[in-house]
Coordinates of C-alpha atoms in Angstrom, one line a residue:
Chain A
X1 CA -106.6 50.2 44.6
X2 CA -106.5 46.9 42.8
X3 CA -103.4 45.0 42.7
X4 CA -101.2 45.9 39.9
X5 CA -98.7 42.8 38.1
X6 CA -96.6 43.4 35.6
X7 CA -95.2 40.3 34.0
X8 CA -91.4 40.2 33.1
X9 CA -91.0 39.2 29.5
X10 CA -90.1 35.3 29.2
X11 CA -87.0 35.1 27.5
X12 CA -86.4 32.9 24.2
X13 CA -86.7 29.2 24.9
X14 CA -83.9 27.4 23.9
X15 CA -82.0 24.0 25.0
X16 CA -79.4 25.6 27.1
X17 CA -82.2 28.0 28.9
X18 CA -84.3 25.1 29.6
X19 CA -81.5 23.5 31.3
X20 CA -80.7 26.7 33.0
X21 CA -84.5 26.9 34.0
X22 CA -84.1 23.3 35.7
X23 CA -80.9 23.6 37.2
X24 CA -81.6 25.0 40.4
X25 CA -84.2 22.6 40.9
X26 CA -81.5 20.1 40.2
X27 CA -78.8 21.6 42.8
X28 CA -81.9 21.8 45.3
X29 CA -82.8 18.2 45.2
X30 CA -78.9 17.3 45.0
X31 CA -78.0 19.6 48.4
X32 CA -80.7 18.0 49.8
X33 CA -79.5 14.4 49.2
X34 CA -75.9 15.4 50.1
X35 CA -77.0 17.0 52.9
X36 CA -78.7 13.7 54.0
X37 CA -75.5 11.6 53.5
X38 CA -72.9 13.6 55.5
X39 CA -73.7 11.9 58.6
X40 CA -74.0 8.2 57.8
X41 CA -70.9 9.0 56.0
X42 CA -69.2 10.6 58.8
X43 CA -70.4 7.5 60.8
X44 CA -68.5 5.4 58.3
X45 CA -65.2 7.2 58.4
X46 CA -65.4 7.1 62.3
X47 CA -65.7 3.1 62.3
X48 CA -62.4 2.8 60.5
X49 CA -59.8 1.4 62.2
X50 CA -57.4 3.5 62.0
X51 CA -59.2 5.5 64.5
X52 CA -59.1 5.2 68.0
X53 CA -61.7 5.1 70.1
X54 CA -64.2 5.4 67.0
X55 CA -64.0 8.9 66.8
X56 CA -62.7 10.9 63.5
X57 CA -59.4 12.7 65.3
X58 CA -60.3 11.1 68.7
X59 CA -63.0 13.5 70.1
X60 CA -66.4 14.3 69.4
X61 CA -65.7 18.0 69.2
X62 CA -63.6 17.2 65.6
X63 CA -66.4 14.7 64.3
X64 CA -68.6 17.8 64.7
X65 CA -66.3 19.9 63.4
X66 CA -66.3 17.7 60.4
X67 CA -69.7 17.6 60.4
X68 CA -70.3 21.2 59.6
X69 CA -67.6 21.4 57.4
X70 CA -68.9 18.5 54.8
X71 CA -72.8 20.6 55.4
X72 CA -71.9 24.1 54.7
X73 CA -71.4 23.3 50.8
X74 CA -74.7 21.9 50.4
X75 CA -76.2 24.5 52.9
X76 CA -74.9 27.3 50.1
X77 CA -75.6 24.9 47.0
X78 CA -79.3 24.8 48.3
X79 CA -79.6 28.8 49.2
X80 CA -78.6 29.7 46.1
X81 CA -81.0 27.1 44.0
X82 CA -83.8 28.4 46.3
X83 CA -83.0 32.0 45.0
X84 CA -83.0 31.1 41.8
X85 CA -85.9 29.3 42.2
X86 CA -87.7 32.6 43.5
X87 CA -86.3 34.5 40.9
X88 CA -87.4 31.9 38.1
X89 CA -91.2 32.9 39.0
X90 CA -91.1 35.9 40.4
X91 CA -93.6 38.4 39.5
X92 CA -93.4 42.3 40.2
X93 CA -96.0 43.7 42.3
X94 CA -95.9 47.6 42.3
X95 CA -98.6 48.4 44.7
X96 CA -100.8 46.0 46.2
X97 CA -103.2 48.6 48.0
X98 CA -103.8 52.4 47.9
X99 CA -102.9 52.4 51.9
X100 CA -99.8 50.4 51.3
X101 CA -96.5 49.7 49.4
X102 CA -94.7 47.1 49.3
X103 CA -91.0 47.6 50.3
X104 CA -89.5 44.2 50.5
X105 CA -90.3 40.8 48.6
X106 CA -91.2 37.7 51.3
X107 CA -87.8 36.0 50.6
X108 CA -85.9 39.2 51.3
X109 CA -87.8 39.3 54.8
X110 CA -87.0 35.5 55.3
X111 CA -83.4 36.3 54.6
X112 CA -83.0 39.1 57.0
X113 CA -84.6 37.2 60.0
X114 CA -82.9 34.0 59.2
X115 CA -79.8 36.1 58.8
X116 CA -80.5 37.8 62.3
X117 CA -81.4 34.5 64.2
X118 CA -78.1 33.3 63.1
X119 CA -76.1 36.2 64.0
X120 CA -78.1 36.2 67.3
X121 CA -77.2 32.8 67.4
X122 CA -73.8 33.0 66.7
X123 CA -73.1 36.4 68.9
X124 CA -74.3 34.6 72.2
X125 CA -72.3 31.8 71.3
X126 CA -69.4 33.5 70.8
X127 CA -69.2 35.2 74.2
X128 CA -69.9 31.6 76.1
X129 CA -67.0 30.6 73.8
X130 CA -64.7 33.1 74.6
X131 CA -66.0 33.0 78.3
X132 CA -66.4 36.6 78.7
X133 CA -70.2 35.9 80.7
X134 CA -69.3 32.1 81.6
X135 CA -70.3 29.3 79.5
X136 CA -74.0 27.7 80.6
X137 CA -74.1 24.9 78.3
X138 CA -71.0 22.1 77.4
X139 CA -68.5 23.3 75.2
X140 CA -70.2 20.4 72.2
X141 CA -73.9 22.3 73.0
X142 CA -72.3 25.7 72.6
X143 CA -70.6 24.8 69.2
X144 CA -73.9 22.7 68.0
X145 CA -75.5 26.2 68.4
X146 CA -72.6 28.4 66.9
X147 CA -72.8 26.0 63.9
X148 CA -76.3 25.9 63.2
X149 CA -76.7 29.9 63.7
X150 CA -73.3 29.9 61.1
X151 CA -75.4 27.4 58.9
X152 CA -78.2 30.5 59.1
X153 CA -75.9 33.2 57.9
X154 CA -74.1 31.6 55.3
X155 CA -77.6 30.4 53.7
X156 CA -79.0 33.8 54.1
X157 CA -76.0 35.7 52.3
X158 CA -75.4 32.9 49.8
X159 CA -79.6 33.5 49.1
X160 CA -79.4 37.4 49.3
X161 CA -76.1 37.5 47.1
X162 CA -78.1 35.4 44.5
X163 CA -81.2 37.0 44.6
X164 CA -80.2 40.6 44.5
X165 CA -77.5 39.8 41.5
X166 CA -79.7 37.7 39.4
X167 CA -82.7 40.5 39.6
X168 CA -79.8 43.3 39.0
X169 CA -78.4 44.5 42.1
X170 CA -80.2 45.9 45.1
X171 CA -80.7 49.9 45.9
X172 CA -79.1 49.8 49.1
X173 CA -75.5 50.1 48.1
X174 CA -74.4 53.4 48.1
X175 CA -73.2 54.7 44.8
X176 CA -73.6 58.8 45.4
X177 CA -71.4 60.8 47.3
X178 CA -74.4 62.7 48.7
X179 CA -75.8 58.9 50.0
X180 CA -72.9 59.7 52.8
X181 CA -74.0 63.2 53.4
X182 CA -77.8 62.7 53.4
X183 CA -76.9 59.6 55.8
X184 CA -74.6 62.2 58.1
X185 CA -78.2 64.5 57.9
X186 CA -80.3 61.8 58.9
X187 CA -78.1 61.0 62.0
X188 CA -77.5 64.9 62.9
X189 CA -81.6 64.4 62.5
X190 CA -81.8 61.9 65.4
X191 CA -81.4 65.3 67.7
X192 CA -84.7 66.5 66.3
X193 CA -82.8 69.6 65.0
X194 CA -85.3 69.6 61.9
X195 CA -88.5 71.1 61.4
X196 CA -91.5 68.1 61.4
X197 CA -88.5 65.7 61.6
X198 CA -88.6 64.0 65.1
X199 CA -85.5 62.8 66.1
X200 CA -84.9 59.9 68.9
X201 CA -87.7 59.5 71.6
X202 CA -89.7 61.2 69.2
X203 CA -88.2 64.7 70.9
X204 CA -88.6 67.9 68.4
X205 CA -86.0 71.1 69.6
X206 CA -87.3 74.2 70.8
X207 CA -88.0 76.7 68.2
X208 CA -85.5 79.0 69.7
X209 CA -82.4 76.7 69.5
X210 CA -83.9 74.9 66.2
X211 CA -83.7 77.6 63.8
X212 CA -79.9 79.0 64.8
X213 CA -78.6 75.5 64.5
X214 CA -80.8 74.7 60.9
X215 CA -79.2 78.0 60.0
X216 CA -75.7 76.3 60.9
X217 CA -77.1 73.2 59.5
X218 CA -77.9 74.6 56.3
X219 CA -74.7 76.7 55.9
X220 CA -72.9 73.3 56.1
X221 CA -74.8 71.5 53.5
X222 CA -76.5 69.5 55.9
X223 CA -79.9 69.6 55.6
X224 CA -81.4 65.8 54.2
X225 CA -82.2 65.7 50.8
X226 CA -85.5 63.4 49.9
X227 CA -85.2 59.9 50.1
X228 CA -85.9 57.0 47.1
X229 CA -86.9 53.9 48.4
X230 CA -83.9 53.1 51.1
X231 CA -83.0 55.9 53.4
X232 CA -79.5 57.1 53.3
X233 CA -78.6 55.7 56.8
X234 CA -80.1 52.7 55.4
X235 CA -77.8 52.6 52.6
X236 CA -74.6 54.2 54.2
X237 CA -74.6 53.3 58.1
X238 CA -76.8 49.6 58.2
X239 CA -76.4 47.9 54.8
X240 CA -73.0 48.6 53.6
X241 CA -71.6 48.0 57.6
X242 CA -73.6 44.9 58.1
X243 CA -72.2 43.9 54.6
X244 CA -68.6 44.8 55.6
X245 CA -68.8 43.0 58.9
X246 CA -70.6 40.1 58.1
X247 CA -68.4 39.5 55.0
X248 CA -65.0 39.1 57.3
X249 CA -67.2 37.2 59.7
X250 CA -68.0 35.0 56.8
X251 CA -64.9 34.8 55.0
X252 CA -62.8 34.3 58.2
X253 CA -65.5 31.5 59.1
X254 CA -65.3 29.6 55.9
X255 CA -61.3 29.6 56.3
X256 CA -61.9 28.5 60.0
X257 CA -64.2 25.6 58.3
X258 CA -61.9 24.7 55.9
X259 CA -59.4 24.2 58.3
X260 CA -61.3 20.7 59.0
X261 CA -61.2 19.7 55.3
X262 CA -57.9 20.6 54.3
X263 CA -54.5 21.7 55.2
X264 CA -54.3 24.7 55.7
X265 CA -51.2 27.2 57.2
X266 CA -51.2 28.0 61.2
X267 CA -50.4 31.8 60.2
X268 CA -53.7 31.9 58.3
X269 CA -55.8 30.2 60.8
X270 CA -54.1 32.3 63.4
X271 CA -55.3 35.6 61.8
X272 CA -58.7 34.6 60.5
X273 CA -59.6 33.5 64.2
X274 CA -58.1 37.1 65.0
X275 CA -60.4 38.7 62.3
X276 CA -63.0 36.4 63.1
X277 CA -63.4 37.8 66.4
X278 CA -62.6 41.2 66.2
X279 CA -65.4 41.9 63.4
X280 CA -67.7 39.7 66.1
X281 CA -66.7 42.6 68.8
X282 CA -67.6 45.5 65.5
X283 CA -70.7 42.5 65.2
X284 CA -72.0 43.3 68.4
X285 CA -71.4 47.1 68.4
X286 CA -73.2 47.5 64.9
X287 CA -76.4 45.2 66.1
X288 CA -77.0 47.7 69.2
X289 CA -76.8 50.7 66.8
X290 CA -79.3 48.9 64.8
X291 CA -81.7 47.5 67.1
X292 CA -81.0 51.5 69.1
X293 CA -82.2 52.9 65.8
X294 CA -85.0 51.0 65.0
X295 CA -86.4 51.3 68.7
X296 CA -85.6 54.4 70.0
X297 CA -86.6 56.8 67.0
X298 CA -90.1 56.4 66.5
X299 CA -90.1 57.4 62.8
X300 CA -88.5 54.6 61.9
X301 CA -90.8 52.1 63.6
X302 CA -92.9 51.4 60.4
X303 CA -89.7 50.3 58.5
X304 CA -89.5 47.9 61.5
X305 CA -93.1 46.8 60.6
X306 CA -92.1 46.5 57.0
X307 CA -89.6 43.9 57.9
X308 CA -92.5 41.5 59.1
X309 CA -95.1 42.4 56.8
X310 CA -93.3 43.6 53.8
X311 CA -95.2 46.8 53.4
X312 CA -94.9 50.6 54.5
X313 CA -98.1 52.6 54.2
X314 CA -98.4 55.3 51.8
X315 CA -98.5 57.9 54.1
X316 CA -95.1 57.2 55.7
X317 CA -93.4 56.5 52.5
X318 CA -94.7 60.1 51.1
X319 CA -93.3 62.0 54.1
X320 CA -89.9 59.6 54.4
X321 CA -89.4 57.7 51.1
X322 CA -91.0 60.7 48.4
X323 CA -89.0 59.8 45.5
X324 CA -89.7 56.1 45.4
X325 CA -93.6 57.2 45.9
X326 CA -93.3 59.1 43.0
X327 CA -91.9 56.2 41.0
X328 CA -94.3 54.0 42.0
X329 CA -97.1 56.3 41.2
X330 CA -95.9 56.9 37.9
X331 CA -95.9 53.1 37.3
X332 CA -98.9 52.3 38.7
X333 CA -100.4 55.2 35.9
X334 CA -102.1 53.3 33.4
Chain B
X1 CA -86.1 58.6 40.6
X2 CA -85.7 55.2 42.0
X3 CA -84.8 53.1 38.8
X4 CA -85.9 49.4 37.9
X5 CA -82.8 48.3 39.0
X6 CA -82.9 49.8 42.3
X7 CA -86.0 47.8 42.5
X8 CA -84.0 44.7 42.0
X9 CA -85.7 44.4 38.5
X10 CA -84.1 44.2 34.8
X11 CA -85.9 45.6 31.5
X12 CA -87.0 42.9 29.3
X13 CA -84.1 43.5 26.6
X14 CA -81.8 43.0 29.5
X15 CA -83.5 39.7 30.3
X16 CA -83.0 37.7 27.6
X17 CA -78.6 38.5 27.9
X18 CA -77.5 40.0 30.7
X19 CA -80.0 38.5 33.3
X20 CA -79.8 34.9 31.4
X21 CA -76.1 35.2 32.1
X22 CA -76.6 35.9 35.7
X23 CA -78.8 33.1 36.3
X24 CA -76.5 30.5 34.5
X25 CA -73.4 31.7 36.6
X26 CA -75.7 32.1 39.8
X27 CA -76.9 27.7 38.7
X28 CA -73.1 26.9 37.9
X29 CA -71.9 28.1 41.4
X30 CA -75.0 25.9 43.1
X31 CA -73.6 22.9 41.1
X32 CA -70.2 23.8 41.9
X33 CA -70.7 24.0 45.8
X34 CA -72.6 20.8 46.1
X35 CA -70.2 19.3 43.7
X36 CA -67.6 20.4 46.8
X37 CA -69.8 19.2 49.3
X38 CA -70.2 15.7 47.9
X39 CA -66.5 15.4 47.2
X40 CA -65.8 16.6 50.8
X41 CA -68.3 13.9 52.0
X42 CA -67.1 11.0 49.7
X43 CA -63.2 11.7 50.0
X44 CA -62.7 9.7 53.7
X45 CA -61.2 10.9 56.8
X46 CA -59.3 13.8 56.7
X47 CA -57.5 13.7 59.8
X48 CA -54.0 14.9 59.5
X49 CA -51.2 12.6 60.6
X50 CA -48.4 14.2 62.9
X51 CA -45.3 13.4 64.0
X52 CA -44.8 10.7 66.6
X53 CA -43.2 12.8 70.1
X54 CA -39.7 11.9 70.9
X55 CA -40.1 11.1 74.2
X56 CA -43.0 11.2 77.0
X57 CA -43.4 11.6 80.7
X58 CA -44.0 8.7 82.2
X59 CA -43.8 8.8 85.9
X60 CA -44.1 5.5 88.0
X61 CA -47.3 6.2 90.7
X62 CA -45.4 3.4 92.8
X63 CA -42.1 5.3 93.3
X64 CA -44.1 8.9 94.3
X65 CA -43.7 10.5 97.6
X66 CA -45.9 13.2 96.7
X67 CA -43.1 15.7 97.7
X68 CA -44.5 17.9 94.5
X69 CA -41.1 19.4 93.6
X70 CA -42.2 18.4 90.2
X71 CA -44.8 20.7 90.3
X72 CA -42.9 23.0 91.6
X73 CA -39.9 22.7 89.0
X74 CA -42.6 22.5 86.1
X75 CA -44.1 26.0 87.4
X76 CA -41.0 27.9 88.1
X77 CA -38.8 27.0 84.7
X78 CA -41.8 27.8 82.5
X79 CA -42.6 31.3 84.6
X80 CA -38.7 31.7 84.1
X81 CA -39.0 31.5 80.5
X82 CA -42.3 34.1 80.2
X83 CA -45.2 31.0 80.0
X84 CA -47.6 30.6 82.3
X85 CA -47.0 28.5 85.3
X86 CA -49.6 26.7 86.2
X87 CA -47.5 23.1 86.7
X88 CA -48.4 20.8 83.9
X89 CA -47.5 17.7 86.0
X90 CA -50.1 17.6 89.3
X91 CA -49.5 15.0 91.6
X92 CA -53.0 13.2 93.0
X93 CA -53.7 11.1 95.7
X94 CA -54.9 7.6 94.7
X95 CA -55.9 4.7 97.1
X96 CA -55.1 1.9 94.8
X97 CA -51.7 2.5 93.9
X98 CA -49.3 0.3 95.4
X99 CA -46.6 1.7 96.9
X100 CA -43.0 0.4 96.1
X101 CA -41.3 -1.2 99.6
X102 CA -38.2 0.6 98.8
X103 CA -39.8 3.9 98.8
X104 CA -41.5 2.9 102.4
X105 CA -38.2 1.6 103.5
X106 CA -36.6 4.8 102.3
X107 CA -38.9 7.6 103.2
X108 CA -41.8 5.9 105.3
X109 CA -45.6 5.8 104.3
X110 CA -46.0 9.2 103.1
X111 CA -48.8 8.5 101.3
X112 CA -50.1 7.0 97.9
X113 CA -49.9 9.5 95.0
X114 CA -49.7 9.4 91.2
X115 CA -48.3 12.0 88.7
X116 CA -50.4 13.1 85.9
X117 CA -49.3 14.5 83.1
X118 CA -49.6 14.4 79.4
X119 CA -48.8 11.3 77.4
X120 CA -48.2 13.4 73.9
X121 CA -50.5 10.9 72.1
X122 CA -49.3 9.9 68.9
X123 CA -52.9 11.1 67.2
X124 CA -53.1 13.7 69.1
X125 CA -56.9 14.7 69.4
X126 CA -56.0 18.4 71.1
X127 CA -53.8 19.1 68.0
X128 CA -56.8 18.0 65.0
X129 CA -59.3 20.1 66.8
X130 CA -57.7 23.1 67.7
X131 CA -59.3 25.9 65.8
X132 CA -56.5 28.3 64.8
X133 CA -53.5 26.0 65.0
X134 CA -52.2 26.9 68.3
X135 CA -51.6 23.1 69.4
X136 CA -48.4 22.1 67.0
X137 CA -46.1 19.5 67.3
X138 CA -42.1 20.9 68.6
X139 CA -39.7 19.7 66.0
X140 CA -37.1 19.3 68.5
X141 CA -38.7 17.3 71.1
X142 CA -42.0 16.3 69.0
X143 CA -43.8 17.4 72.2
X144 CA -47.5 18.8 71.5
X145 CA -47.1 22.1 72.6
X146 CA -49.9 25.5 72.9
X147 CA -48.5 28.6 71.7
X148 CA -49.9 30.9 74.0
X149 CA -50.1 33.7 71.6
X150 CA -52.7 31.8 69.3
X151 CA -54.3 29.8 72.0
X152 CA -58.2 31.8 71.8
X153 CA -59.2 30.0 75.0
X154 CA -61.6 27.9 73.8
X155 CA -61.2 24.8 75.4
X156 CA -61.8 21.9 72.5
X157 CA -58.0 20.6 73.5
X158 CA -59.0 20.1 76.8
X159 CA -62.1 18.3 75.8
X160 CA -60.8 16.4 72.9
X161 CA -57.9 14.9 75.7
X162 CA -58.5 11.4 76.1
X163 CA -57.0 11.7 79.4
X164 CA -59.8 13.1 82.4
X165 CA -58.4 13.6 85.7
X166 CA -59.6 12.9 89.1
X167 CA -61.5 15.5 91.4
X168 CA -59.1 18.2 92.2
X169 CA -59.7 17.6 96.1
X170 CA -58.0 14.6 95.4
X171 CA -54.6 16.8 94.5
X172 CA -51.8 16.7 96.6
X173 CA -51.3 20.2 96.6
X174 CA -52.9 23.1 97.4
X175 CA -53.4 24.6 93.8
X176 CA -56.7 24.6 92.5
X177 CA -57.2 25.4 88.8
X178 CA -59.8 23.5 87.4
X179 CA -58.4 21.0 86.2
X180 CA -60.1 18.4 84.2
X181 CA -58.0 16.7 81.3
X182 CA -54.0 16.8 80.6
X183 CA -54.3 20.1 79.2
X184 CA -55.2 23.0 82.0
X185 CA -57.0 26.1 81.7
X186 CA -54.8 29.6 83.0
X187 CA -57.3 31.5 83.9
X188 CA -55.3 34.9 85.0
X189 CA -53.6 34.5 81.2
X190 CA -56.7 33.0 79.5
X191 CA -54.8 30.5 77.7
X192 CA -54.3 26.6 77.8
X193 CA -51.3 25.0 78.7
X194 CA -50.2 21.5 78.8
X195 CA -46.7 19.5 79.4
X196 CA -44.1 20.5 76.5
X197 CA -41.5 18.3 77.7
X198 CA -39.5 21.6 78.7
X199 CA -38.7 22.1 75.4
X200 CA -36.9 25.5 75.7
X201 CA -35.0 23.9 78.1
X202 CA -31.2 21.9 76.8
X203 CA -31.3 19.8 80.0
X204 CA -34.9 18.2 78.8
X205 CA -37.6 18.3 81.3
X206 CA -37.5 19.9 84.5
X207 CA -39.5 17.4 86.6
X208 CA -37.0 14.7 85.8
X209 CA -34.4 16.3 86.5
X210 CA -35.4 17.8 89.7
X211 CA -37.2 14.4 91.1
X212 CA -35.8 13.2 94.3
X213 CA -36.2 9.9 94.1
X214 CA -35.4 9.8 90.2
X215 CA -31.6 9.3 90.5
X216 CA -32.1 6.4 92.9
X217 CA -34.9 5.1 91.3
X218 CA -36.1 4.1 88.0
X219 CA -38.6 6.9 86.8
X220 CA -38.1 9.0 83.2
X221 CA -39.0 9.6 80.1
X222 CA -39.8 7.1 77.8
X223 CA -37.0 6.9 74.7
X224 CA -40.0 6.5 72.0
X225 CA -43.9 6.4 72.5
X226 CA -44.4 3.3 70.6
X227 CA -45.5 2.1 73.4
X228 CA -48.1 4.9 73.3
X229 CA -48.9 4.6 69.7
X230 CA -49.7 0.4 70.7
X231 CA -51.4 1.5 73.3
X232 CA -54.1 3.9 71.6
X233 CA -55.0 1.0 68.8
X234 CA -58.3 -0.1 68.7
X235 CA -57.3 -4.0 69.3
X236 CA -55.7 -2.8 72.2
X237 CA -58.8 -1.0 74.2
X238 CA -58.2 -3.0 77.3
X239 CA -54.5 -1.4 77.6
X240 CA -55.7 1.6 76.5
X241 CA -58.3 1.6 79.1
X242 CA -55.8 0.2 81.8
X243 CA -53.1 3.4 80.6
X244 CA -56.5 5.7 80.9
X245 CA -57.8 4.9 84.1
X246 CA -54.6 3.5 86.3
X247 CA -52.2 6.3 84.8
X248 CA -49.2 3.3 85.5
X249 CA -46.7 2.6 83.1
X250 CA -45.3 -0.6 82.5
X251 CA -41.7 -1.0 84.1
X252 CA -39.9 -2.0 80.8
X253 CA -41.2 1.0 78.9
X254 CA -39.3 3.2 81.6
X255 CA -35.4 3.6 81.4

């Protein structure tokens, strides 16, 4: 089957829309220039006579904080611009071949792994900063790594929000009560209780146990309904929780960074730090569950593969995401 | 059925207005962030000014007999106040110290020591760098103090401190706490601690009050840290280096 592309209808060209079309490119160029001048400007500031020892705030660590605080707006601006540029040239790919379906945009995959690397860096360095497992590198190196991770997360989050918001939203936000029931049912399914739906480690309960258990689950209405493009567990237990925790970490992290740009009350910083560190602990737990659900449950392996290839096989989609396949097949018909 | 919206797509009619507004909104946000970045980058130094300390412990090494009374007193009064019992003032051995003849005459040659304590820097880099603002200026004494309930033990203050300490093998006392600067990590409590000029004591710093040689000979608290301010200016780098390396206080600065 050949690739089927549906062109988006172009908007009427007006002066304003022309400006909007070119604005992302202008913002991106400005952000790159701005980021490039941060270091020379910090160097200029630290050479001021009022700063003893030639360092802003008297320490190299404060200099590092200042650099990060000044770079962050440019990173966010650049990520927004890139997302807008991608949306501007995007075409809809319904299906590329008969054997597989595109589940993610390439930019979504890049944003996901950018966020993953950022979260990984931040979590590892957070444990070093809090001395949970010692501190193998100098404090300065640890903070450089932490800030690189934080920058990646901020860029991924800004890109994701812009990309999804401009495109009309993502289907990953649970909007129906049935999503929560389905998520719970799918979690129960990890025990291998449902016929034909293997659970963690690929296990399937013996029929003697499975049948009475299924009767009880059916009575409680805990039987998973067919899924659309995304599994209910992806919507309720993965995306939503990640969004909340990353949201807390990002907002409190921005407050902590703003501390080096503007004067903020100590109480606000105390609570921002408390929430930042608290959310970090929950993030570690969520990351363990996220990796566990992908690695330990064989039926989820194609989803992990799709986070590299952007695609899932049609056979997998028919078995686990039937409503999405129905829609795609309807769209493929001439 | 999965809708176009769920696929992250909008219909043609929607594209012309709603999508246009979304794109415009996002572009404006991008402009705002980049503008904020330029404003922040070009606004100059953002280091906050802080109040000067009302005083600073400035002991004179030539008068120290290495009795460790200051260390013990410091530890004791802070422990009683429910704070970390790590001594904020530490006595180290240093061969380059010239012992005052009056000390040798009265106490004999007990060794060459110097006392290591926070100098309450005027532009305290430890205060500037603390992420949760656990370090603040005590309104009564002007001391730079660490709130143990807010401290996250990241160690930035310890590293930002301009005054490194000698290896602990040279400490006069038996206690080994891994001190590297004037700000010390209290591992059991997982907090950093430093000299707070005993802000909680009406009598003032316990080390000064209880030093056995303080009554007879000059050793004490500087009335103003103007000297400290002067020493820390860039044009006084030589003096600053002297202060940092030798930890000696000019006699006229003591009362």
